[in-house]
Coordinates of C-alpha atoms in Angstrom, one line a residue:
Chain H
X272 CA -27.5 -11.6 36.8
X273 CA -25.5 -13.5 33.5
X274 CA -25.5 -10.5 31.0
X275 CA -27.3 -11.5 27.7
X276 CA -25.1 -13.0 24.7
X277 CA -24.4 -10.3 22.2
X278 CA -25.7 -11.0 18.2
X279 CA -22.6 -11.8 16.4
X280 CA -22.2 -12.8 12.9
X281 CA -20.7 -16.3 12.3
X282 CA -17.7 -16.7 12.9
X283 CA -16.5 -18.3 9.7
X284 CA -18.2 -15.5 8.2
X285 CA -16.9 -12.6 9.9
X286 CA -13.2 -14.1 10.2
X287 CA -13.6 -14.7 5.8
X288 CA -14.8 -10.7 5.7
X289 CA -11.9 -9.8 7.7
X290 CA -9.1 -11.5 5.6
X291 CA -10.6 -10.0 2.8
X292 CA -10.8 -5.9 4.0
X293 CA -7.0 -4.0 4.2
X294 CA -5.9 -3.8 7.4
X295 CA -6.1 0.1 7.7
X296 CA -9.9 -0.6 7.7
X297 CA -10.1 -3.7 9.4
X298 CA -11.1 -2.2 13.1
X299 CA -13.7 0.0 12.3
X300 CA -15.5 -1.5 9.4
X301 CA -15.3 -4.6 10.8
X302 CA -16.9 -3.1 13.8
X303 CA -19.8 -0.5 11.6
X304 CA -20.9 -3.9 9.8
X305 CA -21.0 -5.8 13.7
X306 CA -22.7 -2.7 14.8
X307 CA -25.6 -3.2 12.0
X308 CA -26.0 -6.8 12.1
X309 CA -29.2 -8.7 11.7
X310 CA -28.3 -12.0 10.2
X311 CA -26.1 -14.1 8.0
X312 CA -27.3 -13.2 4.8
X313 CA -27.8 -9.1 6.0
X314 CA -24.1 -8.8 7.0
X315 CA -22.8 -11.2 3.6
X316 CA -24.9 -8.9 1.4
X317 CA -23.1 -5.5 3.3
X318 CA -19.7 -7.3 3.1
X319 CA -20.4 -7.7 -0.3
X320 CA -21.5 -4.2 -1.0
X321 CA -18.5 -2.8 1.3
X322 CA -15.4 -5.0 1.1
X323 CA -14.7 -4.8 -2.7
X324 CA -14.7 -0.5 -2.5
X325 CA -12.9 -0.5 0.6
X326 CA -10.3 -2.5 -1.2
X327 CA -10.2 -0.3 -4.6
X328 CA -10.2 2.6 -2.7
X329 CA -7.4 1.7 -0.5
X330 CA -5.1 0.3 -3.3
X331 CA -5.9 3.3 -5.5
X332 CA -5.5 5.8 -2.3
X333 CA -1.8 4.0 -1.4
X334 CA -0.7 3.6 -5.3
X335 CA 2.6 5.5 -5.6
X336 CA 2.3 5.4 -9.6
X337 CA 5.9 6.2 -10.5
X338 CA 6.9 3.6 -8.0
X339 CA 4.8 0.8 -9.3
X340 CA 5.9 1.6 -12.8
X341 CA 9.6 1.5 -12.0
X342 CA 8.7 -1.6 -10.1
X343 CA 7.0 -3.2 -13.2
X344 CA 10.3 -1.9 -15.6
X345 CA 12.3 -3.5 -13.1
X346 CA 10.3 -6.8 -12.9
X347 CA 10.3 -6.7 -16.9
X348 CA 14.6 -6.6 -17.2
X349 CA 14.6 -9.5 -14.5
X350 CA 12.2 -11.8 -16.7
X351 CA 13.7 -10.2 -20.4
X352 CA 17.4 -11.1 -18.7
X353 CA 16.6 -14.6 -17.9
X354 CA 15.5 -14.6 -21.5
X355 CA 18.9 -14.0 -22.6
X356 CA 19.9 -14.8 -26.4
X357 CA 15.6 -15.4 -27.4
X358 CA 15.2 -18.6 -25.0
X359 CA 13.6 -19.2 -22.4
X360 CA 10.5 -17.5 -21.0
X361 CA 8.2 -15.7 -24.3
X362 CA 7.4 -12.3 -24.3
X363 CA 3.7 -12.5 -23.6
X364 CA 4.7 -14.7 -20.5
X365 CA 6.9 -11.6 -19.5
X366 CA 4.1 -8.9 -20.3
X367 CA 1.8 -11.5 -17.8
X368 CA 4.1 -12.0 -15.3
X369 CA 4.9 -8.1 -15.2
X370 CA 1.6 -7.6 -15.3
X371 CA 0.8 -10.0 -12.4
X372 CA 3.6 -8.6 -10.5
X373 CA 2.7 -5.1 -10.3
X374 CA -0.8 -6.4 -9.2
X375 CA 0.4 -8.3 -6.4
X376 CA 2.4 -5.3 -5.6
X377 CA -0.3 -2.9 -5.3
X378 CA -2.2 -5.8 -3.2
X379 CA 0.7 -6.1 -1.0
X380 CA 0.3 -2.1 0.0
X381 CA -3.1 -2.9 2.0
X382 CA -2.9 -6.5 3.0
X383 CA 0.8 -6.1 4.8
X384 CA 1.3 -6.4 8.1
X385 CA 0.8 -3.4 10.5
X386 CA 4.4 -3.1 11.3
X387 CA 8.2 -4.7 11.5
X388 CA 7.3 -8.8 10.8
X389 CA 7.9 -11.3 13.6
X390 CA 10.1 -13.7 13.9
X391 CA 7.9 -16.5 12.6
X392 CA 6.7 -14.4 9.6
X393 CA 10.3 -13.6 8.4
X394 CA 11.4 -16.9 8.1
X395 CA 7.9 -18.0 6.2
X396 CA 8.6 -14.7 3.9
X397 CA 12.3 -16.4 3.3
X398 CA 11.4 -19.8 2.8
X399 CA 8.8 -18.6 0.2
X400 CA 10.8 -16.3 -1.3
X401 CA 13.7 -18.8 -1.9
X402 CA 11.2 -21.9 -3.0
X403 CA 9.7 -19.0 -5.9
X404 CA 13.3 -18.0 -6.9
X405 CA 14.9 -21.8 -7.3
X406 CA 11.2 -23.0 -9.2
X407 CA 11.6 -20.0 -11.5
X408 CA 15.3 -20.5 -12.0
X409 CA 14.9 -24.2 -12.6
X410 CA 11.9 -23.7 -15.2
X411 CA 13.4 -20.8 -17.0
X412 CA 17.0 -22.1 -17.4
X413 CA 15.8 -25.4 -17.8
X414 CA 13.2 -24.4 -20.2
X415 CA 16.3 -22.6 -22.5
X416 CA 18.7 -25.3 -22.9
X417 CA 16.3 -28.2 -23.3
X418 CA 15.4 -26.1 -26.5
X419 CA 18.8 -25.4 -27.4
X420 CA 19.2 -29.1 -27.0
X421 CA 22.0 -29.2 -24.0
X422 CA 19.4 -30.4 -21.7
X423 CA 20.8 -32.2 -18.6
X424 CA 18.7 -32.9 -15.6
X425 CA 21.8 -33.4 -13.5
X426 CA 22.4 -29.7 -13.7
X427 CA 18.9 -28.7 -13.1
X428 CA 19.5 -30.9 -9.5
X429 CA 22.5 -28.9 -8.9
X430 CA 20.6 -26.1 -9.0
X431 CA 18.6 -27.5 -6.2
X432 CA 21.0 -29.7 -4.2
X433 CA 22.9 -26.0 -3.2
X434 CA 19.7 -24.9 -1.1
X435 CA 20.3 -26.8 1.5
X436 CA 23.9 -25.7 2.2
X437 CA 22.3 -22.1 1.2
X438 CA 19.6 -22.1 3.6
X439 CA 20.9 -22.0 6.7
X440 CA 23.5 -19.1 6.1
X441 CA 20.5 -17.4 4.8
X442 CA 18.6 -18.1 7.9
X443 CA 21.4 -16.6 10.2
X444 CA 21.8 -13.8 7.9
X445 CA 17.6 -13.1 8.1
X446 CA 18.1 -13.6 12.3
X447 CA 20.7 -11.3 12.4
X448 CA 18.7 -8.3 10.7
X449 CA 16.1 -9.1 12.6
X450 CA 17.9 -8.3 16.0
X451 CA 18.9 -5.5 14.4
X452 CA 16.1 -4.3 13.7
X453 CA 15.2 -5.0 17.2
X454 CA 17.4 -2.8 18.5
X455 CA 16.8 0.1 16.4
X456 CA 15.1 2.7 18.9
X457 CA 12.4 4.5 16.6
X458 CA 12.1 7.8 18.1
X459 CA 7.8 8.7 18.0
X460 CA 6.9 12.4 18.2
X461 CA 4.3 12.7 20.8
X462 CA 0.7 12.7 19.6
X463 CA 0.3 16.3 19.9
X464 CA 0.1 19.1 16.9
X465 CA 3.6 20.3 17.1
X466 CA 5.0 16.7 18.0
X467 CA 3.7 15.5 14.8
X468 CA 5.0 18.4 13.0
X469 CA 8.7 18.0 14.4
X470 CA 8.1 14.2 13.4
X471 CA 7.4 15.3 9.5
X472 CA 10.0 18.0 9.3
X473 CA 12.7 15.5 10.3
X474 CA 11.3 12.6 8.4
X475 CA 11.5 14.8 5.1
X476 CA 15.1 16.4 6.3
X477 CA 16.0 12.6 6.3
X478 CA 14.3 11.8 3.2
X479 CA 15.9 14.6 1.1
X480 CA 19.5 13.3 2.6
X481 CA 18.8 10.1 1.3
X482 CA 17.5 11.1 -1.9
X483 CA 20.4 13.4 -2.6
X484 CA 22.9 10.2 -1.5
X485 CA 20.8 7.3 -3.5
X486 CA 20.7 9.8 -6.6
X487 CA 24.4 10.1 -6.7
X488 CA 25.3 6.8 -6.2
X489 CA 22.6 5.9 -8.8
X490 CA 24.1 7.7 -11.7
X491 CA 27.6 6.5 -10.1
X492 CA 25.9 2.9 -10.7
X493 CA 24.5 3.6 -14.2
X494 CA 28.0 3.8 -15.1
X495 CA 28.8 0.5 -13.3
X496 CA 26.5 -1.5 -14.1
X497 CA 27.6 -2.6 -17.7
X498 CA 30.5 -4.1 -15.9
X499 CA 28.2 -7.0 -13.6
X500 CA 24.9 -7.0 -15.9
X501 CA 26.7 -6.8 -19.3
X502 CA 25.9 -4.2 -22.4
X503 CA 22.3 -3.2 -22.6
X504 CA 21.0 0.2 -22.1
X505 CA 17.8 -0.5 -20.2
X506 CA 19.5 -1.3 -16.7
X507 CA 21.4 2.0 -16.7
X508 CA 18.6 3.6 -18.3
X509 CA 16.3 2.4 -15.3
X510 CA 19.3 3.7 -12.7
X511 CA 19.5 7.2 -14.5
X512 CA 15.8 7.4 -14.1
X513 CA 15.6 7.0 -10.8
X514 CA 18.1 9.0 -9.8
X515 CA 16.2 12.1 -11.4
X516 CA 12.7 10.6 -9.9
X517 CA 14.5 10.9 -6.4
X518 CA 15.8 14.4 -7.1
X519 CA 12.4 15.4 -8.2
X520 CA 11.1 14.1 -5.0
X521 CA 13.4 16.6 -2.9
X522 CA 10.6 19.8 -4.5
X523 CA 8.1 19.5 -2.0
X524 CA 5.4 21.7 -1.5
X525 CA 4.6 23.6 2.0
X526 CA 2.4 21.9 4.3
X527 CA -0.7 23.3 5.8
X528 CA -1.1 22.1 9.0
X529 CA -4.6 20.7 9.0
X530 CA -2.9 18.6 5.7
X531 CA -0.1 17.4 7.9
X532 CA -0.9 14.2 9.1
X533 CA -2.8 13.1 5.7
X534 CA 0.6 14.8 3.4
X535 CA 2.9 12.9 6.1
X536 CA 0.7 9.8 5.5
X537 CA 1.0 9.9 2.0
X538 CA 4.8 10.6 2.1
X539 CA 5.1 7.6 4.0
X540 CA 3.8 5.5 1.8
X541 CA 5.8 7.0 -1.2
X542 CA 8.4 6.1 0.6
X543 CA 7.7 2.6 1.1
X544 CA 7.0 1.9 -2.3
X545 CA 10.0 3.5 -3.8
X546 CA 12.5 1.8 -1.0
X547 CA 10.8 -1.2 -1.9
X548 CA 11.7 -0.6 -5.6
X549 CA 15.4 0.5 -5.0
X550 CA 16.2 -2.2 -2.8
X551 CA 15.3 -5.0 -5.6
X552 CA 17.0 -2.0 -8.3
X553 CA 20.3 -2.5 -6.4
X554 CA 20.1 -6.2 -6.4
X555 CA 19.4 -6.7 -10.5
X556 CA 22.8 -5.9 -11.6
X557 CA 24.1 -8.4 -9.4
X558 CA 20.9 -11.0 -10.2
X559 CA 22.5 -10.5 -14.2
X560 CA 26.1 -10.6 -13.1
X561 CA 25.1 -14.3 -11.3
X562 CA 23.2 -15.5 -14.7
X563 CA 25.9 -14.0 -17.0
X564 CA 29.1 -15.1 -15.4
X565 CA 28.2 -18.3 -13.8
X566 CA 24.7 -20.0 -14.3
X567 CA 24.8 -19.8 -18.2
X568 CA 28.9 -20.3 -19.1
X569 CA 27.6 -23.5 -16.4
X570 CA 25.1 -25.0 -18.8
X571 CA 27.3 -24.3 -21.7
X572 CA 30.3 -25.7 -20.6
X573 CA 28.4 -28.7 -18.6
X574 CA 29.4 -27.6 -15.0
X575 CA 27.5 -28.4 -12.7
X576 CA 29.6 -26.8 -10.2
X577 CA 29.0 -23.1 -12.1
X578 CA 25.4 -23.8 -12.1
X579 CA 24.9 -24.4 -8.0
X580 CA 27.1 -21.4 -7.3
X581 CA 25.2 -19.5 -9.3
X582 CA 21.7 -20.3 -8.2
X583 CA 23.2 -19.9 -4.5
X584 CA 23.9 -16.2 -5.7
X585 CA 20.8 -16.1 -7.0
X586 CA 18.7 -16.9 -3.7
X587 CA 21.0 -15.0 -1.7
X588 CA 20.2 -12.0 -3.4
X589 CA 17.0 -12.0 -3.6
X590 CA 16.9 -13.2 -0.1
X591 CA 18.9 -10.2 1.1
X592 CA 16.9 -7.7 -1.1
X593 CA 13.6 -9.1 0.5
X594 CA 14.9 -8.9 4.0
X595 CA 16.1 -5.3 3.9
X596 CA 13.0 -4.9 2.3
X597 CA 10.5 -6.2 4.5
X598 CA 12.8 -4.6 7.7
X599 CA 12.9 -1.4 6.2
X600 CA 9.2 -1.4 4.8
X601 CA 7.8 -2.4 8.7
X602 CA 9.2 0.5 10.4
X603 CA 7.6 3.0 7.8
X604 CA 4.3 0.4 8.2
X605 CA 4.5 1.4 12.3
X606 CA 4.6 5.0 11.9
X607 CA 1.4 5.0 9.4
X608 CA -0.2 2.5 11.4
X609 CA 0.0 5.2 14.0
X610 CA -0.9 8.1 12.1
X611 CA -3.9 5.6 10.9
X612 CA -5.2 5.3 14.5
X613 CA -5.1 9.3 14.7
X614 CA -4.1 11.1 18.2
X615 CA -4.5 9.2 21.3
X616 CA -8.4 7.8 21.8
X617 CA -10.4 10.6 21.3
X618 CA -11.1 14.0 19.8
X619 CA -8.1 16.2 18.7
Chain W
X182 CA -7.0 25.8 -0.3
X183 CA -9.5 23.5 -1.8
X184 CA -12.1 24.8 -4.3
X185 CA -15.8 23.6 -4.7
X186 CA -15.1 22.4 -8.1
X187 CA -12.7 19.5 -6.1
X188 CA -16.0 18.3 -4.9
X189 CA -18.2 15.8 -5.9
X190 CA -21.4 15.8 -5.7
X191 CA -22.1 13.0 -3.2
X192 CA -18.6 14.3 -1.2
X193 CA -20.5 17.4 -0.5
X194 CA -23.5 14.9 1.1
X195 CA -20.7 13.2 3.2
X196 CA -19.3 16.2 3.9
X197 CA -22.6 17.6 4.9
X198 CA -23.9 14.7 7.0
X199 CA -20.2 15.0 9.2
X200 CA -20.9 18.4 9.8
X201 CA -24.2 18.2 11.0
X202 CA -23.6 14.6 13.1
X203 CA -21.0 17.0 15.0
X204 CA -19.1 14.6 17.0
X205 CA -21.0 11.4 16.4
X206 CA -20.0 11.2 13.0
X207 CA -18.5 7.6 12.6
X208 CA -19.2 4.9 9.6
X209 CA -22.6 3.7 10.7
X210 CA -24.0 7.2 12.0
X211 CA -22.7 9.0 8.2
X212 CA -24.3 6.1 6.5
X213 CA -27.4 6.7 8.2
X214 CA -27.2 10.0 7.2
X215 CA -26.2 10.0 3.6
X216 CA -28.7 7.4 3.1
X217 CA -31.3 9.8 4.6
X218 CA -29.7 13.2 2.5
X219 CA -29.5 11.1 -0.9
X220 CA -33.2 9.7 -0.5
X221 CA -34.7 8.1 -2.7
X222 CA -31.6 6.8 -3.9
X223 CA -29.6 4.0 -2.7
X224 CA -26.1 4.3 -1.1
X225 CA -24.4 1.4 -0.2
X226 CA -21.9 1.2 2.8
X227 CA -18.9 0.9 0.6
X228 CA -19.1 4.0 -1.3
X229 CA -19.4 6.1 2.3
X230 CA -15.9 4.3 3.0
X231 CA -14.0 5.0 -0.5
X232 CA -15.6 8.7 -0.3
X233 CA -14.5 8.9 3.1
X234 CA -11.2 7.6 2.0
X235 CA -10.9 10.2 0.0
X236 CA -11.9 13.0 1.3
X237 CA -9.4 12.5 4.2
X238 CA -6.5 11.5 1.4
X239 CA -7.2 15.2 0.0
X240 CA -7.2 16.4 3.8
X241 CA -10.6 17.7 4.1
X242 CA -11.6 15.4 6.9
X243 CA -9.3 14.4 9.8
X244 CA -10.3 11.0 11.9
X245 CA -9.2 8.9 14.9
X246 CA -10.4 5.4 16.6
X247 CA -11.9 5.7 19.8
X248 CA -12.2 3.2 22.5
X249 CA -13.4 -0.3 21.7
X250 CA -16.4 -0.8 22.3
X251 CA -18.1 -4.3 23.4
X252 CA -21.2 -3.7 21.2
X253 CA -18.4 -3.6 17.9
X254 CA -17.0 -7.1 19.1
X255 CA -14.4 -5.3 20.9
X256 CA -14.0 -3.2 17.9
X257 CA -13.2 0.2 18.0
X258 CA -15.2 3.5 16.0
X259 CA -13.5 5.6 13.7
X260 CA -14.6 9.0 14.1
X261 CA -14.6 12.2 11.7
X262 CA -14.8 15.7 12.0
X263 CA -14.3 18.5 9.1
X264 CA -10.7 20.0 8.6
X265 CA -10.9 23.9 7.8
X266 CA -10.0 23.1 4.8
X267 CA -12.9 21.1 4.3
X268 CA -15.3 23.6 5.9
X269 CA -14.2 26.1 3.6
X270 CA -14.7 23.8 0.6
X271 CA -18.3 22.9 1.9
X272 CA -19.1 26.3 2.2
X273 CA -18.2 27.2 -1.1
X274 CA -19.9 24.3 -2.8
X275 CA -23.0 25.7 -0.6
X276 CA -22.3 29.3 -2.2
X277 CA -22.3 28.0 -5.6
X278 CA -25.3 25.9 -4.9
X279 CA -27.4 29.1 -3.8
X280 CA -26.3 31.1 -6.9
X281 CA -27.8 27.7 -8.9
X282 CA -30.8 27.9 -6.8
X283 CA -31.1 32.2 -7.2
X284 CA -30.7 31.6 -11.0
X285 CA -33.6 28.8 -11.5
X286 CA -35.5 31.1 -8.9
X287 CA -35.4 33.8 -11.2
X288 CA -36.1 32.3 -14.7
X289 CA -38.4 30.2 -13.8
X290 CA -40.9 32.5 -11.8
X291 CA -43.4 29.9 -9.6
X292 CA -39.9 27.9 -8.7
X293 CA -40.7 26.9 -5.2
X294 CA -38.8 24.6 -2.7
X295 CA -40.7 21.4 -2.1
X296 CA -39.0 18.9 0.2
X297 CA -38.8 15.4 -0.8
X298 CA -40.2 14.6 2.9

């Protein structure tokens, strides 16, 4: 005997709801509001009532404050560099984008992808990356020296006619981490009480490594950084900064163990958010350095040459900085998608 | 160690409804609950989830998915159960609940329990 169809929601429907919830709730509210269903309107009117608090909670739950405040200090200096000599973008565009920015970021935290991104996904991530960073170079540059009055469109084009050269280094570049990655062998604790607590203890020995390392260098960098970026306090301000946020990192409190895997979550996701931070923070001095030595003395002197170089470095560097990114950020994604799922399928 | 004063009021009704579901405590099954705890008032679905969220951010709760199940679309159940440290905090939100109760008890003399139900 044919079993009877099951009562599913529509599938539009239901695949719309899904987009919309973080992907750490997907599976099982996804599944409570199947469970409950008794019509279109019914399961639209829970979605509603659900999906918006399961996304505020989420984002507030995985919101590393410091983090995203560094983040929006760095994002600020980007935008306020490009603004160089009171042309260019306007200081409530900045505050917006900044703003926007740090939004999107927190977004990012619950809408990512469960672990390291595929193939297919890497590329999409580089080709978007690079489109956003030659539109905003070509606006923002442009912008300044059409109001200075040096406007000329043939090196706004050179900006553009480097991609393609660019692109494909890039892409082998993006390949090659990605098999890199690959090989990487991510040693998983066992499920069990003790295996999760080796797993934390040598995640936060690692962690407090690192933190001691990135500090030094950072302060190391503060120092350097006046050379590529040129004078300005704020850059080394923002190194100095983090170099005593990542010390202060290293006091952590004991455990409990029924806290563990909620402390080690949480720790995780710290984590993320502040790599994600440094890894733009090591790229800016060398984002100014590109603008200072090559882009602008380009447009001033009326070489074109300059300019292309310049916005080559430009891509690349953000490129790079979103790679390592995005690689780094997906193995921390696996481990708390697996602390997310909890021990192996079924009571611990 | 958690206090009682860490606790909202409506975390001590979800906290309350996974204790006594024992270990069919899962979204729909706490809803149910809490909706039936919090009577007459309305709870929607979503604010189980962000309390849920929470408590299990503080550590008071522990969960895990279970098998999918065909019912769920192939989706699978997340389950709860208290931590210690959230059995303690119940307990003590409990305690400080009776001493409320002992204290209306006592100044207002023909105080007596009437169930909603």
């Amino acid at each position: 005997m044919e079993e009877p169809a099951l009562v599913a929601p529509p599938e539009l429907l239901e695949r719309a709801v899904e987009r919309l919830l973080p992907v750490a709730a997907r599976e099982c509210v996804m599944g409570d509001l199947r469970e409950v269903y008794r019509g279109p309107w019914q399961y639209l009117v829970e979605a509603l009532h659900t999906v918006p608090r399961v996304a505020a909670s989420h984002v507030w739950r995985n919101a590393n404050l410091p983090a995203l405040g560094l983040n929006g200090v760095l994002i600020w200096l980007c935008l306020a560099g490009l603004r160089a000599g009171g042309q260019g973008l306007g200081i409530v565009t900045i505050l917006l984008a900044t703003a926007a920015g740090v939004f999107v970021l927190a977004l990012s935290q619950i809408y990512g992808d469960a672990g390291r991104p595929t193939g297919a996904r890497a590329i999409k991530g580089a080709i978007w990356t690079v489109g956003m960073v030659a539109v905003l170079c070509v606006w923002n540059f442009g912008l300044k020296y059409q109001r200075i009055g040096g406007a000329d469109y043939l090196l706004e084009f050179g900006m553009l006619q480097s991609l393609p050269f660019v692109l494909p280094v890039l892409g082998l570049l993006r390949t090659g981490l990605l098999v890199q990655s690959d090989f990487q062998t991510e040693r998983l604790a066992d499920d069990g009480p003790s295996g999760l607590e080796n797993e934390y203890r040598a995640f936060s020995v690692s962690a407090r490594r690192v933190n001691w390392v990135e500090s030094a260098a950072l302060i190391g960098g503060a120092c350097l950084t006046p050379i590529l970026a040129g004078p300005g306090p704020w850059l080394p301000a923002t190194f100095l900064a983090t170099a005593a946020y990542l010390l202060a990192q290293n006091i952590v409190r004991p455990v409990e163990d029924a806290e563990l895997r909620a402390c080690y979550r949480r720790r995780l996701q710290t984590r993320r958010q502040l790599r994600h931070f440094l890894s733009w923070l090591w790229a800016a001095p060398f984002l100014l350095a590109a603008c200072r030595l090559l882009v602008w003395p380009g447009y001033e002197s009326g070489r074109a040459i300059l300019v292309a170089l310049g916005s080559s470095a430009i891509v690349s560097i953000c490129f790079l900085a979103r790679a390592a990114d995005s690689e780094c950020a997906g193995l921390l994604r696996e481990r708390m998608a697996r602390l997310e799922a909890g021990p192996v399928m079924g009571e611990p | 160690m958690p206090d009682s004063s860490l606790l909202g009021q409506f975390e001590q009704v979800v906290l309350g409804a996974i204790l006594s579901l024992g270990k069919d405590a899962y979204g729909v099954t706490i809803h149910a609950r809490v909706v039936e705890l919090s009577a007459p008032r309305a709870v929607m679905r979503g604010a189980v989830y962000a309390t849920l969220d929470r408590l299990e951010g503080k550590g008071l709760v522990a969960s895990w998915l279970s098998e999918p199940a065909k019912e769920r679309g192939g989706r699978a159940r997340r389950y709860y159960r208290l931590e210690k440290s959230g059995e303690q905090a119940l307990r003590e939100s409990a305690r400080a609940a009776k001493r409320l109760y002992d204290t209306l008890a006592r100044n207002w003399k023909g105080l007596a329990w009437k169930s909603p139900h």
